[in-house]
């Protein structure tokens, strides 16, 4: 997951939250010569629809035009987090303790990069996940991508 810079996240947060939406996360994906993709995930207690995404997109676009934190061409995408909600921030791993998660690390830890299990929470900068009955201790700064795993 290409998490955006702290500065970009704060600019986006300042545009999203006054509208009454929760900023779930921001991804910035460089796509070579064709420009980049700025993907913003938002949520609301009443859910997210197309009109919500359009409203936030319009607001964020205006703020980014003024602040100009991105020096290259980019596309802006605003969406709901979906059932497989991405987890970006430390408080996400606390909030969704007890849920099933899938975690991919930037580098191998104990000969593996992918972990799937039940999220226990965060302790001392580590995400705790129970995988096959064993607790995996995953350093937060090694996490490349983490998502909830929907259970049906």
mmCIF file of C-alpha atoms in Angstrom:
data_model
loop_
_atom_site.group_PDB
_atom_site.id
_atom_site.type_symbol
_atom_site.label_atom_id
_atom_site.label_comp_id
_atom_site.label_asym_id
_atom_site.label_seq_id
_atom_site.Cartn_x
_atom_site.Cartn_y
_atom_site.Cartn_z
ATOM 1 C CA UNK A 1 0.000 0.000 0.000
ATOM 2 C CA UNK A 2 1.484 3.321 -0.976
ATOM 3 C CA UNK A 3 0.382 5.384 1.980
ATOM 4 C CA UNK A 4 0.513 9.096 1.270
ATOM 5 C CA UNK A 5 2.826 11.484 3.095
ATOM 6 C CA UNK A 6 1.744 12.898 6.446
ATOM 7 C CA UNK A 7 1.444 16.358 4.882
ATOM 8 C CA UNK A 8 -0.873 15.112 2.126
ATOM 9 C CA UNK A 9 -2.968 13.153 4.628
ATOM 10 C CA UNK A 10 -3.418 16.246 6.797
ATOM 11 C CA UNK A 11 -4.435 18.381 3.803
ATOM 12 C CA UNK A 12 -7.002 15.770 2.764
ATOM 13 C CA UNK A 13 -8.232 15.319 6.359
ATOM 14 C CA UNK A 14 -8.754 19.089 6.600
ATOM 15 C CA UNK A 15 -10.998 18.955 3.527
ATOM 16 C CA UNK A 16 -12.914 15.756 4.372
ATOM 17 C CA UNK A 17 -13.735 15.947 8.078
ATOM 18 C CA UNK A 18 -15.484 19.373 8.068
ATOM 19 C CA UNK A 19 -17.965 17.832 5.611
ATOM 20 C CA UNK A 20 -18.901 15.267 8.285
ATOM 21 C CA UNK A 21 -17.058 12.269 6.831
ATOM 22 C CA UNK A 22 -14.430 10.045 8.405
ATOM 23 C CA UNK A 23 -11.142 9.863 6.532
ATOM 24 C CA UNK A 24 -10.375 6.145 6.446
ATOM 25 C CA UNK A 25 -7.111 6.504 4.546
ATOM 26 C CA UNK A 26 -5.187 7.933 1.626
ATOM 27 C CA UNK A 27 -3.136 6.010 -0.936
ATOM 28 C CA UNK A 28 -0.792 7.652 -3.410
ATOM 29 C CA UNK A 29 0.221 5.334 -6.228
ATOM 30 C CA UNK A 30 2.832 6.454 -8.736
ATOM 31 C CA UNK A 31 1.953 5.083 -12.167
ATOM 32 C CA UNK A 32 4.931 6.216 -14.210
ATOM 33 C CA UNK A 33 4.623 8.612 -17.120
ATOM 34 C CA UNK A 34 0.840 8.492 -17.125
ATOM 35 C CA UNK A 35 0.720 10.296 -13.806
ATOM 36 C CA UNK A 36 -0.319 8.998 -10.424
ATOM 37 C CA UNK A 37 -3.439 7.981 -8.557
ATOM 38 C CA UNK A 38 -4.574 9.624 -5.341
ATOM 39 C CA UNK A 39 -7.138 7.295 -3.757
ATOM 40 C CA UNK A 40 -9.118 8.552 -0.774
ATOM 41 C CA UNK A 41 -11.311 6.279 1.341
ATOM 42 C CA UNK A 42 -14.138 7.898 3.304
ATOM 43 C CA UNK A 43 -16.866 6.612 5.586
ATOM 44 C CA UNK A 44 -19.963 7.915 7.348
ATOM 45 C CA UNK A 45 -22.259 6.415 9.968
ATOM 46 C CA UNK A 46 -25.073 6.396 7.356
ATOM 47 C CA UNK A 47 -22.904 4.745 4.704
ATOM 48 C CA UNK A 48 -21.382 6.202 1.553
ATOM 49 C CA UNK A 49 -23.045 6.740 -1.809
ATOM 50 C CA UNK A 50 -21.984 8.156 -5.149
ATOM 51 C CA UNK A 51 -23.172 11.652 -4.188
ATOM 52 C CA UNK A 52 -21.004 11.559 -1.055
ATOM 53 C CA UNK A 53 -17.949 10.604 -3.099
ATOM 54 C CA UNK A 54 -18.649 13.373 -5.623
ATOM 55 C CA UNK A 55 -19.064 15.952 -2.848
ATOM 56 C CA UNK A 56 -15.781 14.976 -1.191
ATOM 57 C CA UNK A 57 -13.983 14.757 -4.536
ATOM 58 C CA UNK A 58 -15.055 18.301 -5.421
ATOM 59 C CA UNK A 59 -13.964 19.637 -2.014
ATOM 60 C CA UNK A 60 -10.617 17.825 -1.974
ATOM 61 C CA UNK A 61 -9.860 18.780 -5.574
ATOM 62 C CA UNK A 62 -10.338 22.462 -4.774
ATOM 63 C CA UNK A 63 -8.116 22.292 -1.708
ATOM 64 C CA UNK A 64 -5.391 20.381 -3.566
ATOM 65 C CA UNK A 65 -5.461 22.949 -6.380
ATOM 66 C CA UNK A 66 -4.739 25.682 -3.826
ATOM 67 C CA UNK A 67 -2.252 23.784 -1.626
ATOM 68 C CA UNK A 68 -0.585 22.082 -4.631
ATOM 69 C CA UNK A 69 1.204 19.296 -2.679
ATOM 70 C CA UNK A 70 1.486 17.003 -5.733
ATOM 71 C CA UNK A 71 3.923 18.117 -8.417
ATOM 72 C CA UNK A 72 2.947 15.614 -11.125
ATOM 73 C CA UNK A 73 -0.246 14.792 -12.997
ATOM 74 C CA UNK A 74 -2.594 12.630 -10.963
ATOM 75 C CA UNK A 75 -6.108 11.234 -10.945
ATOM 76 C CA UNK A 76 -8.282 11.637 -7.867
ATOM 77 C CA UNK A 77 -10.474 8.747 -6.753
ATOM 78 C CA UNK A 78 -12.821 8.869 -3.746
ATOM 79 C CA UNK A 79 -14.593 5.735 -2.533
ATOM 80 C CA UNK A 80 -16.042 3.932 0.445
ATOM 81 C CA UNK A 81 -13.757 1.452 2.197
ATOM 82 C CA UNK A 82 -15.985 -1.500 1.265
ATOM 83 C CA UNK A 83 -16.411 -4.741 3.181
ATOM 84 C CA UNK A 84 -12.687 -5.450 2.949
ATOM 85 C CA UNK A 85 -11.904 -2.117 4.565
ATOM 86 C CA UNK A 86 -8.226 -1.159 4.431
ATOM 87 C CA UNK A 87 -6.521 -0.435 7.739
ATOM 88 C CA UNK A 88 -4.146 2.527 7.562
ATOM 89 C CA UNK A 89 -3.608 3.973 11.005
ATOM 90 C CA UNK A 90 -2.662 2.496 14.386
ATOM 91 C CA UNK A 91 -6.099 3.309 15.799
ATOM 92 C CA UNK A 92 -7.683 1.198 12.997
ATOM 93 C CA UNK A 93 -5.929 -1.869 14.408
ATOM 94 C CA UNK A 94 -7.304 -1.040 17.852
ATOM 95 C CA UNK A 95 -10.823 -0.244 16.599
ATOM 96 C CA UNK A 96 -11.199 -3.486 14.638
ATOM 97 C CA UNK A 97 -9.760 -5.863 17.248
ATOM 98 C CA UNK A 98 -11.694 -9.123 17.124
ATOM 99 C CA UNK A 99 -12.184 -8.953 13.344
ATOM 100 C CA UNK A 100 -10.500 -11.184 10.790
ATOM 101 C CA UNK A 101 -7.670 -9.425 8.900
ATOM 102 C CA UNK A 102 -5.226 -10.024 6.093
ATOM 103 C CA UNK A 103 -1.813 -8.374 6.483
ATOM 104 C CA UNK A 104 1.020 -8.101 3.965
ATOM 105 C CA UNK A 105 4.458 -7.018 5.182
ATOM 106 C CA UNK A 106 7.064 -5.028 3.252
ATOM 107 C CA UNK A 107 9.677 -7.679 4.047
ATOM 108 C CA UNK A 108 9.538 -11.239 5.340
ATOM 109 C CA UNK A 109 9.187 -11.903 9.037
ATOM 110 C CA UNK A 110 9.655 -15.522 10.162
ATOM 111 C CA UNK A 111 9.909 -16.606 6.501
ATOM 112 C CA UNK A 112 6.577 -15.109 5.445
ATOM 113 C CA UNK A 113 5.122 -11.825 4.233
ATOM 114 C CA UNK A 114 1.396 -12.596 4.459
ATOM 115 C CA UNK A 115 -0.604 -13.228 7.595
ATOM 116 C CA UNK A 116 -4.325 -13.863 7.962
ATOM 117 C CA UNK A 117 -6.076 -14.279 11.270
ATOM 118 C CA UNK A 118 -7.974 -12.551 14.048
ATOM 119 C CA UNK A 119 -6.762 -9.089 15.004
ATOM 120 C CA UNK A 120 -6.063 -8.747 18.731
ATOM 121 C CA UNK A 121 -4.982 -5.105 18.723
ATOM 122 C CA UNK A 122 -1.783 -3.096 19.089
ATOM 123 C CA UNK A 123 0.914 -3.291 21.743
ATOM 124 C CA UNK A 124 4.204 -1.369 21.828
ATOM 125 C CA UNK A 125 4.072 -0.471 18.118
ATOM 126 C CA UNK A 126 3.242 -4.030 17.076
ATOM 127 C CA UNK A 127 0.035 -5.378 15.577
ATOM 128 C CA UNK A 128 -1.062 -8.634 17.214
ATOM 129 C CA UNK A 129 -2.797 -11.206 15.009
ATOM 130 C CA UNK A 130 -3.788 -14.738 16.016
ATOM 131 C CA UNK A 131 -2.890 -17.015 13.087
ATOM 132 C CA UNK A 132 -3.792 -20.706 13.390
ATOM 133 C CA UNK A 133 -3.951 -20.428 17.185
ATOM 134 C CA UNK A 134 -0.558 -18.696 17.496
ATOM 135 C CA UNK A 135 -0.041 -14.994 18.135
ATOM 136 C CA UNK A 136 1.964 -13.209 15.441
ATOM 137 C CA UNK A 137 3.648 -9.961 16.493
ATOM 138 C CA UNK A 138 3.909 -7.717 13.423
ATOM 139 C CA UNK A 139 5.788 -4.406 13.649
ATOM 140 C CA UNK A 140 3.450 -1.641 12.506
ATOM 141 C CA UNK A 141 6.190 -0.029 10.420
ATOM 142 C CA UNK A 142 6.661 -3.280 8.430
ATOM 143 C CA UNK A 143 3.012 -3.443 7.337
ATOM 144 C CA UNK A 144 2.611 -2.761 3.636
ATOM 145 C CA UNK A 145 -1.107 -3.475 3.391
ATOM 146 C CA UNK A 146 -3.799 -4.583 5.823
ATOM 147 C CA UNK A 147 -7.498 -5.202 5.224
ATOM 148 C CA UNK A 148 -10.482 -6.623 7.018
ATOM 149 C CA UNK A 149 -11.548 -10.019 5.704
ATOM 150 C CA UNK A 150 -15.338 -10.165 5.351
ATOM 151 C CA UNK A 151 -16.955 -13.188 6.951
ATOM 152 C CA UNK A 152 -20.220 -14.446 5.526
#
